């Protein structure tokens, strides 16, 4: 039963700044997206030029104008947990609150365009999804890619995650592995009977600390790799020479490497050690060649840079859809208690998207 009026009124939908604020003020911490998805679905359902679908708390609306190309504008509806930053507040040109940067300002772009642009130059799929901030198995983009891959068919996707108004292309891959050193257990009073596996970790750490990470330029975008120990675990007791030490390694690799190539490289670096890959996500190439991507870059008027962190553009890339990241928020403020967005940045980005889609 509805007990609340939908705050996404026509006046709010017409203004990306007011819309950002209204979206921030609907609390939607991951797994609690029903209220916001209801509000979004309700306003999309009544738009005559859109067909709207829902799967869980993911809402998709699309035009079917028979255009030559289709683009996806995508944003997640959820936020990380609140941190004394709800509801939103305004201070001069800054809007503070959970989700202002990551990424309700981006969601506002898509919702504003969906409801105000009846005849975009491409067919557009507006995609608002649940649970991006938590494990993959809840992720609305992942779930729809499994259940309704046809909903996501497109020539190009724009993910409206925070990039501070810069186009960030592709993303690096990430691989986690455990490197193991082994030894022989002994009493530490007669340590010469044993072989110390924790001491053996020294050579693994030396290789990591002297590792020369690659820098790769792909389509003009720089990617900078990194290989780091992120955790170390070893030891039996205060008087025992340990026989096992595990070093967890995280390898962030440029998108010209496949996961198989990244694993081969890790195994090359640690050729003489036991190594187990525990987790991997492929990167995504920059995706600048599709005609809508080139036209988008022309509307932005500035060169893209390489995305270093892993994002959902990789999910689009895995479906064969080139994707870019573009949003008004500052990615350094995402998940931060002082999270905020510059109101002028929201307006600039909205004008850019309008220039691109309305042309
Ligand atoms: Zn995000």
mmCIF file of C-alpha atoms and ligand atoms in Angstrom:
data_model
loop_
_atom_site.group_PDB
_atom_site.id
_atom_site.type_symbol
_atom_site.label_atom_id
_atom_site.label_comp_id
_atom_site.label_asym_id
_atom_site.label_seq_id
_atom_site.Cartn_x
_atom_site.Cartn_y
_atom_site.Cartn_z
ATOM 1 C CA UNK A 1 0.000 0.000 0.000
ATOM 2 C CA UNK A 2 1.376 3.432 -0.912
ATOM 3 C CA UNK A 3 1.669 5.701 2.065
ATOM 4 C CA UNK A 4 3.939 8.254 0.393
ATOM 5 C CA UNK A 5 3.462 10.481 -2.618
ATOM 6 C CA UNK A 6 6.033 9.847 -5.319
ATOM 7 C CA UNK A 7 8.613 12.644 -4.825
ATOM 8 C CA UNK A 8 9.642 12.335 -8.509
ATOM 9 C CA UNK A 9 7.144 14.919 -9.716
ATOM 10 C CA UNK A 10 7.178 16.365 -13.257
ATOM 11 C CA UNK A 11 8.933 19.524 -11.976
ATOM 12 C CA UNK A 12 11.607 17.414 -10.258
ATOM 13 C CA UNK A 13 12.110 15.187 -13.318
ATOM 14 C CA UNK A 14 12.642 18.273 -15.461
ATOM 15 C CA UNK A 15 15.662 19.414 -13.413
ATOM 16 C CA UNK A 16 18.650 17.047 -12.995
ATOM 17 C CA UNK A 17 19.761 18.847 -9.812
ATOM 18 C CA UNK A 18 16.366 18.654 -8.075
ATOM 19 C CA UNK A 19 16.088 15.087 -9.326
ATOM 20 C CA UNK A 20 19.471 14.121 -7.858
ATOM 21 C CA UNK A 21 18.365 15.490 -4.510
ATOM 22 C CA UNK A 22 15.005 13.720 -4.598
ATOM 23 C CA UNK A 23 16.722 10.406 -5.437
ATOM 24 C CA UNK A 24 19.273 10.859 -2.636
ATOM 25 C CA UNK A 25 16.413 11.447 -0.207
ATOM 26 C CA UNK A 26 14.880 8.058 -0.994
ATOM 27 C CA UNK A 27 17.024 5.810 1.173
ATOM 28 C CA UNK A 28 18.265 2.830 -0.902
ATOM 29 C CA UNK A 29 21.107 1.033 0.837
ATOM 30 C CA UNK A 30 21.854 -2.217 -1.051
ATOM 31 C CA UNK A 31 19.028 -4.794 -0.703
ATOM 32 C CA UNK A 32 16.619 -1.996 0.280
ATOM 33 C CA UNK A 33 15.921 -0.661 -3.222
ATOM 34 C CA UNK A 34 12.208 -1.474 -3.421
ATOM 35 C CA UNK A 35 10.969 2.043 -2.576
ATOM 36 C CA UNK A 36 13.254 3.793 -5.058
ATOM 37 C CA UNK A 37 12.592 1.190 -7.770
ATOM 38 C CA UNK A 38 8.819 1.659 -7.225
ATOM 39 C CA UNK A 39 9.159 5.435 -7.645
ATOM 40 C CA UNK A 40 11.326 5.094 -10.773
ATOM 41 C CA UNK A 41 9.078 2.477 -12.324
ATOM 42 C CA UNK A 42 5.944 4.519 -11.644
ATOM 43 C CA UNK A 43 7.201 7.596 -13.481
ATOM 44 C CA UNK A 44 8.564 5.582 -16.420
ATOM 45 C CA UNK A 45 5.379 3.549 -16.919
ATOM 46 C CA UNK A 46 3.361 6.621 -17.868
ATOM 47 C CA UNK A 47 5.843 7.968 -20.445
ATOM 48 C CA UNK A 48 4.261 7.287 -23.861
ATOM 49 C CA UNK A 49 7.539 6.880 -25.799
ATOM 50 C CA UNK A 50 8.931 4.214 -23.425
ATOM 51 C CA UNK A 51 8.248 0.552 -22.765
ATOM 52 C CA UNK A 52 9.070 -0.333 -19.175
ATOM 53 C CA UNK A 53 10.066 -3.661 -17.626
ATOM 54 C CA UNK A 54 11.024 -4.702 -14.129
ATOM 55 C CA UNK A 55 13.073 -7.596 -12.772
ATOM 56 C CA UNK A 56 13.405 -7.677 -8.981
ATOM 57 C CA UNK A 57 14.284 -4.107 -8.093
ATOM 58 C CA UNK A 58 15.875 -3.415 -11.460
ATOM 59 C CA UNK A 59 13.876 -1.215 -13.836
ATOM 60 C CA UNK A 60 14.466 -0.905 -17.572
ATOM 61 C CA UNK A 61 12.726 1.402 -20.021
ATOM 62 C CA UNK A 62 13.420 1.633 -23.734
ATOM 63 C CA UNK A 63 12.501 3.593 -26.807
ATOM 64 C CA UNK A 64 11.687 1.716 -30.013
ATOM 65 C CA UNK A 65 12.018 4.337 -32.715
ATOM 66 C CA UNK A 66 13.695 2.124 -35.324
ATOM 67 C CA UNK A 67 16.988 4.018 -35.069
ATOM 68 C CA UNK A 68 20.138 2.498 -36.612
ATOM 69 C CA UNK A 69 21.915 2.219 -33.241
ATOM 70 C CA UNK A 70 20.900 1.589 -29.657
ATOM 71 C CA UNK A 71 22.718 2.862 -26.583
ATOM 72 C CA UNK A 72 22.308 1.948 -22.917
ATOM 73 C CA UNK A 73 22.442 4.559 -20.162
ATOM 74 C CA UNK A 74 22.959 2.644 -16.932
ATOM 75 C CA UNK A 75 23.127 3.467 -13.261
ATOM 76 C CA UNK A 76 22.753 1.588 -9.997
ATOM 77 C CA UNK A 77 20.015 2.589 -7.571
ATOM 78 C CA UNK A 78 21.697 1.379 -4.388
ATOM 79 C CA UNK A 79 24.182 3.062 -2.077
ATOM 80 C CA UNK A 80 26.662 1.938 0.551
ATOM 81 C CA UNK A 81 25.376 2.123 4.168
ATOM 82 C CA UNK A 82 24.417 5.548 5.537
ATOM 83 C CA UNK A 83 27.029 7.335 7.612
ATOM 84 C CA UNK A 84 25.294 10.330 9.243
ATOM 85 C CA UNK A 85 24.838 11.645 5.698
ATOM 86 C CA UNK A 86 21.109 11.228 5.099
ATOM 87 C CA UNK A 87 19.032 13.060 3.972
ATOM 88 C CA UNK A 88 20.865 15.438 1.637
ATOM 89 C CA UNK A 89 21.979 18.952 2.559
ATOM 90 C CA UNK A 90 23.026 21.895 0.379
ATOM 91 C CA UNK A 91 26.027 24.114 1.046
ATOM 92 C CA UNK A 92 26.620 26.651 -1.713
ATOM 93 C CA UNK A 93 27.395 24.750 -4.934
ATOM 94 C CA UNK A 94 27.715 21.433 -3.097
ATOM 95 C CA UNK A 95 25.058 18.818 -2.434
ATOM 96 C CA UNK A 96 26.032 16.471 0.421
ATOM 97 C CA UNK A 97 24.575 13.084 1.183
ATOM 98 C CA UNK A 98 24.878 9.350 0.711
ATOM 99 C CA UNK A 99 24.729 8.586 -3.017
ATOM 100 C CA UNK A 100 25.168 12.170 -4.252
ATOM 101 C CA UNK A 101 28.375 11.201 -6.058
ATOM 102 C CA UNK A 102 27.991 7.410 -6.275
ATOM 103 C CA UNK A 103 25.730 7.584 -8.149
ATOM 104 C CA UNK A 104 22.328 9.202 -7.904
ATOM 105 C CA UNK A 105 23.549 12.244 -9.825
ATOM 106 C CA UNK A 106 24.265 9.801 -12.688
ATOM 107 C CA UNK A 107 20.920 8.039 -12.214
ATOM 108 C CA UNK A 108 19.291 11.472 -12.372
ATOM 109 C CA UNK A 109 20.778 12.016 -15.852
ATOM 110 C CA UNK A 110 19.240 8.846 -17.181
ATOM 111 C CA UNK A 111 15.866 9.433 -15.551
ATOM 112 C CA UNK A 112 15.742 13.064 -16.675
ATOM 113 C CA UNK A 113 16.571 12.122 -20.281
ATOM 114 C CA UNK A 114 14.180 9.164 -20.259
ATOM 115 C CA UNK A 115 11.264 11.381 -19.296
ATOM 116 C CA UNK A 116 12.154 14.527 -21.251
ATOM 117 C CA UNK A 117 13.564 13.340 -24.598
ATOM 118 C CA UNK A 118 10.869 11.681 -26.736
ATOM 119 C CA UNK A 119 12.992 11.397 -29.891
ATOM 120 C CA UNK A 120 16.676 10.795 -29.095
ATOM 121 C CA UNK A 121 19.045 10.306 -32.047
ATOM 122 C CA UNK A 122 19.585 6.638 -31.099
ATOM 123 C CA UNK A 123 17.212 4.199 -29.559
ATOM 124 C CA UNK A 124 17.972 4.307 -25.841
ATOM 125 C CA UNK A 125 17.705 1.677 -23.128
ATOM 126 C CA UNK A 126 17.549 3.316 -19.704
ATOM 127 C CA UNK A 127 18.704 0.816 -17.123
ATOM 128 C CA UNK A 128 18.341 1.359 -13.357
ATOM 129 C CA UNK A 129 19.666 -1.565 -11.372
ATOM 130 C CA UNK A 130 19.891 -2.879 -7.862
ATOM 131 C CA UNK A 131 22.739 -4.018 -5.643
ATOM 132 C CA UNK A 132 25.912 -2.860 -7.383
ATOM 133 C CA UNK A 133 27.684 -2.138 -4.112
ATOM 134 C CA UNK A 134 27.577 -5.711 -2.786
ATOM 135 C CA UNK A 135 28.469 -9.178 -4.024
ATOM 136 C CA UNK A 136 28.017 -9.986 -7.677
ATOM 137 C CA UNK A 137 25.239 -12.512 -7.102
ATOM 138 C CA UNK A 138 22.858 -9.678 -6.097
ATOM 139 C CA UNK A 139 23.937 -7.277 -8.868
ATOM 140 C CA UNK A 140 20.937 -6.317 -11.018
ATOM 141 C CA UNK A 141 23.033 -5.949 -14.163
ATOM 142 C CA UNK A 142 24.477 -9.406 -13.628
ATOM 143 C CA UNK A 143 21.021 -10.893 -12.911
ATOM 144 C CA UNK A 144 19.404 -9.340 -15.990
ATOM 145 C CA UNK A 145 22.363 -10.397 -18.158
ATOM 146 C CA UNK A 146 21.569 -13.976 -17.059
ATOM 147 C CA UNK A 147 17.752 -13.848 -17.180
ATOM 148 C CA UNK A 148 16.990 -11.367 -19.988
ATOM 149 C CA UNK A 149 20.151 -10.734 -22.018
ATOM 150 C CA UNK A 150 17.952 -9.290 -24.811
ATOM 151 C CA UNK A 151 17.127 -6.318 -22.519
ATOM 152 C CA UNK A 152 20.760 -5.264 -22.765
ATOM 153 C CA UNK A 153 21.331 -5.625 -26.512
ATOM 154 C CA UNK A 154 22.983 -2.424 -27.683
ATOM 155 C CA UNK A 155 25.836 -0.962 -29.726
ATOM 156 C CA UNK A 156 27.257 1.088 -26.881
ATOM 157 C CA UNK A 157 26.731 1.564 -23.141
ATOM 158 C CA UNK A 158 27.396 4.551 -20.933
ATOM 159 C CA UNK A 159 27.765 3.796 -17.241
ATOM 160 C CA UNK A 160 26.991 6.934 -15.232
ATOM 161 C CA UNK A 161 29.376 6.177 -12.338
ATOM 162 C CA UNK A 162 31.326 9.079 -10.809
ATOM 163 C CA UNK A 163 34.236 10.264 -13.005
ATOM 164 C CA UNK A 164 34.140 13.994 -12.208
ATOM 165 C CA UNK A 165 32.919 14.784 -15.696
ATOM 166 C CA UNK A 166 35.837 13.056 -17.435
ATOM 167 C CA UNK A 167 35.299 10.116 -19.762
ATOM 168 C CA UNK A 168 36.965 7.049 -18.283
ATOM 169 C CA UNK A 169 37.417 4.273 -20.782
ATOM 170 C CA UNK A 170 37.429 0.529 -20.218
ATOM 171 C CA UNK A 171 38.755 -0.778 -16.934
ATOM 172 C CA UNK A 172 41.606 -2.879 -15.599
ATOM 173 C CA UNK A 173 41.148 -6.482 -14.634
ATOM 174 C CA UNK A 174 41.787 -7.808 -11.161
ATOM 175 C CA UNK A 175 43.133 -11.179 -10.039
ATOM 176 C CA UNK A 176 43.722 -12.474 -6.534
ATOM 177 C CA UNK A 177 46.040 -15.354 -5.873
ATOM 178 C CA UNK A 178 47.665 -17.031 -2.901
ATOM 179 C CA UNK A 179 51.378 -17.768 -3.088
ATOM 180 C CA UNK A 180 52.509 -20.410 -0.616
ATOM 181 C CA UNK A 181 55.926 -21.006 0.884
ATOM 182 C CA UNK A 182 56.525 -24.271 2.679
ATOM 183 C CA UNK A 183 59.106 -25.523 5.153
ATOM 184 C CA UNK A 184 59.583 -28.084 7.875
ATOM 185 C CA UNK A 185 58.170 -27.669 11.371
ATOM 186 C CA UNK A 186 60.563 -27.840 14.334
ATOM 187 C CA UNK A 187 60.898 -26.660 17.928
ATOM 188 C CA UNK A 188 62.360 -23.158 17.826
ATOM 189 C CA UNK A 189 64.927 -24.228 20.456
ATOM 190 C CA UNK A 190 66.404 -26.610 17.841
ATOM 191 C CA UNK A 191 65.453 -24.621 14.750
ATOM 192 C CA UNK A 192 68.235 -26.162 12.628
ATOM 193 C CA UNK A 193 66.044 -29.246 12.375
ATOM 194 C CA UNK A 194 63.382 -27.226 10.538
ATOM 195 C CA UNK A 195 62.945 -24.952 7.523
ATOM 196 C CA UNK A 196 61.191 -21.650 8.248
ATOM 197 C CA UNK A 197 58.368 -20.972 5.757
ATOM 198 C CA UNK A 198 57.838 -17.401 7.053
ATOM 199 C CA UNK A 199 61.479 -16.621 6.270
ATOM 200 C CA UNK A 200 60.805 -18.110 2.861
ATOM 201 C CA UNK A 201 58.150 -15.440 2.303
ATOM 202 C CA UNK A 202 60.961 -12.887 2.199
ATOM 203 C CA UNK A 203 61.844 -13.835 -1.367
ATOM 204 C CA UNK A 204 58.171 -13.570 -2.435
ATOM 205 C CA UNK A 205 57.945 -10.100 -0.869
ATOM 206 C CA UNK A 206 61.233 -9.074 -2.479
ATOM 207 C CA UNK A 207 59.874 -9.988 -5.917
ATOM 208 C CA UNK A 208 56.752 -7.933 -5.248
ATOM 209 C CA UNK A 209 58.587 -4.901 -3.892
ATOM 210 C CA UNK A 210 60.973 -4.819 -6.867
ATOM 211 C CA UNK A 211 58.305 -5.720 -9.433
ATOM 212 C CA UNK A 212 58.314 -3.373 -12.430
ATOM 213 C CA UNK A 213 54.640 -2.895 -13.244
ATOM 214 C CA UNK A 214 53.666 -2.333 -16.877
ATOM 215 C CA UNK A 215 52.222 0.905 -18.167
ATOM 216 C CA UNK A 216 50.231 0.346 -21.311
ATOM 217 C CA UNK A 217 48.629 2.825 -23.697
ATOM 218 C CA UNK A 218 45.588 1.505 -25.565
ATOM 219 C CA UNK A 219 43.692 3.803 -27.945
ATOM 220 C CA UNK A 220 45.358 6.772 -26.262
ATOM 221 C CA UNK A 221 44.327 5.697 -22.745
ATOM 222 C CA UNK A 222 47.006 4.920 -20.155
ATOM 223 C CA UNK A 223 46.609 1.922 -17.892
ATOM 224 C CA UNK A 224 48.964 1.359 -14.998
ATOM 225 C CA UNK A 225 49.256 -2.119 -13.594
ATOM 226 C CA UNK A 226 50.101 -3.090 -10.030
ATOM 227 C CA UNK A 227 51.002 -6.258 -8.173
ATOM 228 C CA UNK A 228 50.833 -6.178 -4.402
ATOM 229 C CA UNK A 229 50.783 -8.373 -1.346
ATOM 230 C CA UNK A 230 47.495 -7.538 0.376
ATOM 231 C CA UNK A 231 47.567 -10.031 3.245
ATOM 232 C CA UNK A 232 49.993 -12.481 4.803
ATOM 233 C CA UNK A 233 49.286 -15.411 7.017
ATOM 234 C CA UNK A 234 51.703 -17.823 8.671
ATOM 235 C CA UNK A 235 52.876 -19.269 11.948
ATOM 236 C CA UNK A 236 51.905 -22.052 14.319
ATOM 237 C CA UNK A 237 52.881 -21.009 17.864
ATOM 238 C CA UNK A 238 55.414 -18.806 19.620
ATOM 239 C CA UNK A 239 57.924 -21.658 19.915
ATOM 240 C CA UNK A 240 57.473 -23.444 16.580
ATOM 241 C CA UNK A 241 59.357 -22.950 13.321
ATOM 242 C CA UNK A 242 56.456 -22.527 10.869
ATOM 243 C CA UNK A 243 56.083 -24.864 7.911
ATOM 244 C CA UNK A 244 53.653 -22.795 5.859
ATOM 245 C CA UNK A 245 53.121 -19.164 4.913
ATOM 246 C CA UNK A 246 50.482 -17.773 2.578
ATOM 247 C CA UNK A 247 50.866 -14.454 0.811
ATOM 248 C CA UNK A 248 47.732 -13.077 -0.829
ATOM 249 C CA UNK A 249 48.601 -11.175 -3.996
ATOM 250 C CA UNK A 250 46.348 -8.802 -5.934
ATOM 251 C CA UNK A 251 47.314 -8.221 -9.554
ATOM 252 C CA UNK A 252 45.579 -5.343 -11.343
ATOM 253 C CA UNK A 253 46.157 -5.854 -15.043
ATOM 254 C CA UNK A 254 45.642 -3.695 -18.113
ATOM 255 C CA UNK A 255 42.769 -4.712 -20.401
ATOM 256 C CA UNK A 256 45.070 -5.865 -23.219
ATOM 257 C CA UNK A 257 45.637 -8.974 -21.071
ATOM 258 C CA UNK A 258 43.031 -11.689 -20.751
ATOM 259 C CA UNK A 259 42.569 -13.397 -17.379
ATOM 260 C CA UNK A 260 44.450 -16.423 -18.783
ATOM 261 C CA UNK A 261 47.376 -14.208 -19.795
ATOM 262 C CA UNK A 262 47.314 -12.469 -16.414
ATOM 263 C CA UNK A 263 47.462 -15.835 -14.664
ATOM 264 C CA UNK A 264 50.319 -16.991 -16.908
ATOM 265 C CA UNK A 265 52.215 -13.833 -15.985
ATOM 266 C CA UNK A 266 51.650 -14.391 -12.246
ATOM 267 C CA UNK A 267 52.862 -17.960 -12.614
ATOM 268 C CA UNK A 268 55.940 -16.677 -14.423
ATOM 269 C CA UNK A 269 56.758 -14.220 -11.619
ATOM 270 C CA UNK A 270 56.314 -16.955 -8.974
ATOM 271 C CA UNK A 271 57.461 -19.879 -11.127
ATOM 272 C CA UNK A 272 59.043 -21.823 -8.282
ATOM 273 C CA UNK A 273 56.124 -21.448 -5.832
ATOM 274 C CA UNK A 274 52.786 -23.067 -5.236
ATOM 275 C CA UNK A 275 50.190 -20.551 -6.479
ATOM 276 C CA UNK A 276 46.376 -20.701 -6.466
ATOM 277 C CA UNK A 277 44.164 -18.154 -8.205
ATOM 278 C CA UNK A 278 41.217 -17.418 -5.887
ATOM 279 C CA UNK A 279 39.307 -14.730 -7.754
ATOM 280 C CA UNK A 280 39.418 -12.974 -11.087
ATOM 281 C CA UNK A 281 37.461 -10.375 -13.054
ATOM 282 C CA UNK A 282 38.426 -9.558 -16.627
ATOM 283 C CA UNK A 283 39.130 -5.976 -17.649
ATOM 284 C CA UNK A 284 37.491 -4.137 -20.523
ATOM 285 C CA UNK A 285 39.119 -2.523 -23.553
ATOM 286 C CA UNK A 286 38.472 1.222 -23.976
ATOM 287 C CA UNK A 287 35.555 0.778 -26.400
ATOM 288 C CA UNK A 288 35.975 4.021 -28.326
ATOM 289 C CA UNK A 289 35.302 2.774 -31.851
ATOM 290 C CA UNK A 290 31.520 2.377 -31.971
ATOM 291 C CA UNK A 291 29.883 5.313 -33.778
ATOM 292 C CA UNK A 292 27.778 6.378 -30.737
ATOM 293 C CA UNK A 293 30.951 6.323 -28.603
ATOM 294 C CA UNK A 294 32.804 8.566 -31.063
ATOM 295 C CA UNK A 295 29.856 10.936 -31.211
ATOM 296 C CA UNK A 296 29.655 10.980 -27.427
ATOM 297 C CA UNK A 297 33.360 11.851 -27.164
ATOM 298 C CA UNK A 298 32.823 14.657 -29.670
ATOM 299 C CA UNK A 299 29.992 16.033 -27.497
ATOM 300 C CA UNK A 300 32.258 15.899 -24.416
ATOM 301 C CA UNK A 301 35.106 17.550 -26.333
ATOM 302 C CA UNK A 302 37.910 16.155 -24.146
ATOM 303 C CA UNK A 303 40.099 13.077 -24.441
ATOM 304 C CA UNK A 304 39.219 10.027 -22.350
ATOM 305 C CA UNK A 305 41.514 8.531 -19.741
ATOM 306 C CA UNK A 306 41.943 4.880 -18.724
ATOM 307 C CA UNK A 307 39.803 3.593 -15.846
ATOM 308 C CA UNK A 308 42.008 1.919 -13.254
ATOM 309 C CA UNK A 309 39.432 0.390 -10.900
ATOM 310 C CA UNK A 310 37.160 -2.447 -11.975
ATOM 311 C CA UNK A 311 33.608 -1.334 -12.846
ATOM 312 C CA UNK A 312 30.497 -2.803 -14.415
ATOM 313 C CA UNK A 313 31.712 -1.639 -17.861
ATOM 314 C CA UNK A 314 33.459 -5.022 -17.821
ATOM 315 C CA UNK A 315 30.056 -6.745 -17.632
ATOM 316 C CA UNK A 316 28.977 -4.888 -20.774
ATOM 317 C CA UNK A 317 32.294 -5.681 -22.461
ATOM 318 C CA UNK A 318 31.755 -9.364 -21.658
ATOM 319 C CA UNK A 319 28.452 -9.128 -23.549
ATOM 320 C CA UNK A 320 30.284 -7.603 -26.512
ATOM 321 C CA UNK A 321 29.029 -4.074 -25.817
ATOM 322 C CA UNK A 322 31.682 -1.337 -25.699
ATOM 323 C CA UNK A 323 31.127 0.855 -22.641
ATOM 324 C CA UNK A 324 32.458 4.043 -21.075
ATOM 325 C CA UNK A 325 32.174 5.595 -17.605
ATOM 326 C CA UNK A 326 30.915 9.177 -17.293
ATOM 327 C CA UNK A 327 29.320 10.891 -14.300
ATOM 328 C CA UNK A 328 29.465 14.183 -12.392
ATOM 329 C CA UNK A 329 30.536 12.836 -8.993
ATOM 330 C CA UNK A 330 34.114 12.805 -7.748
ATOM 331 C CA UNK A 331 35.153 9.144 -7.505
ATOM 332 C CA UNK A 332 37.433 9.998 -4.561
ATOM 333 C CA UNK A 333 34.340 10.917 -2.523
ATOM 334 C CA UNK A 334 32.397 7.758 -3.249
ATOM 335 C CA UNK A 335 31.725 5.746 -0.062
ATOM 336 C CA UNK A 336 33.051 8.667 2.010
ATOM 337 C CA UNK A 337 31.037 10.178 4.914
ATOM 338 C CA UNK A 338 31.540 13.634 3.341
ATOM 339 C CA UNK A 339 30.251 12.400 -0.017
ATOM 340 C CA UNK A 340 29.025 15.312 -2.127
ATOM 341 C CA UNK A 341 28.610 16.449 -5.694
ATOM 342 C CA UNK A 342 29.147 19.848 -7.308
ATOM 343 C CA UNK A 343 25.856 21.197 -8.593
ATOM 344 C CA UNK A 344 27.592 22.941 -11.513
ATOM 345 C CA UNK A 345 29.124 19.562 -12.505
ATOM 346 C CA UNK A 346 25.651 18.005 -12.597
ATOM 347 C CA UNK A 347 24.476 20.784 -14.923
ATOM 348 C CA UNK A 348 27.569 20.552 -17.185
ATOM 349 C CA UNK A 349 27.213 16.803 -17.644
ATOM 350 C CA UNK A 350 23.474 17.043 -18.255
ATOM 351 C CA UNK A 351 24.137 19.612 -20.994
ATOM 352 C CA UNK A 352 26.754 17.305 -22.566
ATOM 353 C CA UNK A 353 24.389 14.327 -22.622
ATOM 354 C CA UNK A 354 21.628 16.477 -24.046
ATOM 355 C CA UNK A 355 23.976 17.750 -26.778
ATOM 356 C CA UNK A 356 24.842 14.153 -27.649
ATOM 357 C CA UNK A 357 21.394 12.528 -27.570
ATOM 358 C CA UNK A 358 19.233 15.371 -28.838
ATOM 359 C CA UNK A 359 21.444 16.240 -31.815
HETATM 360 ZN ZN1 LIG B 1 28.830 3.248 -7.965
#
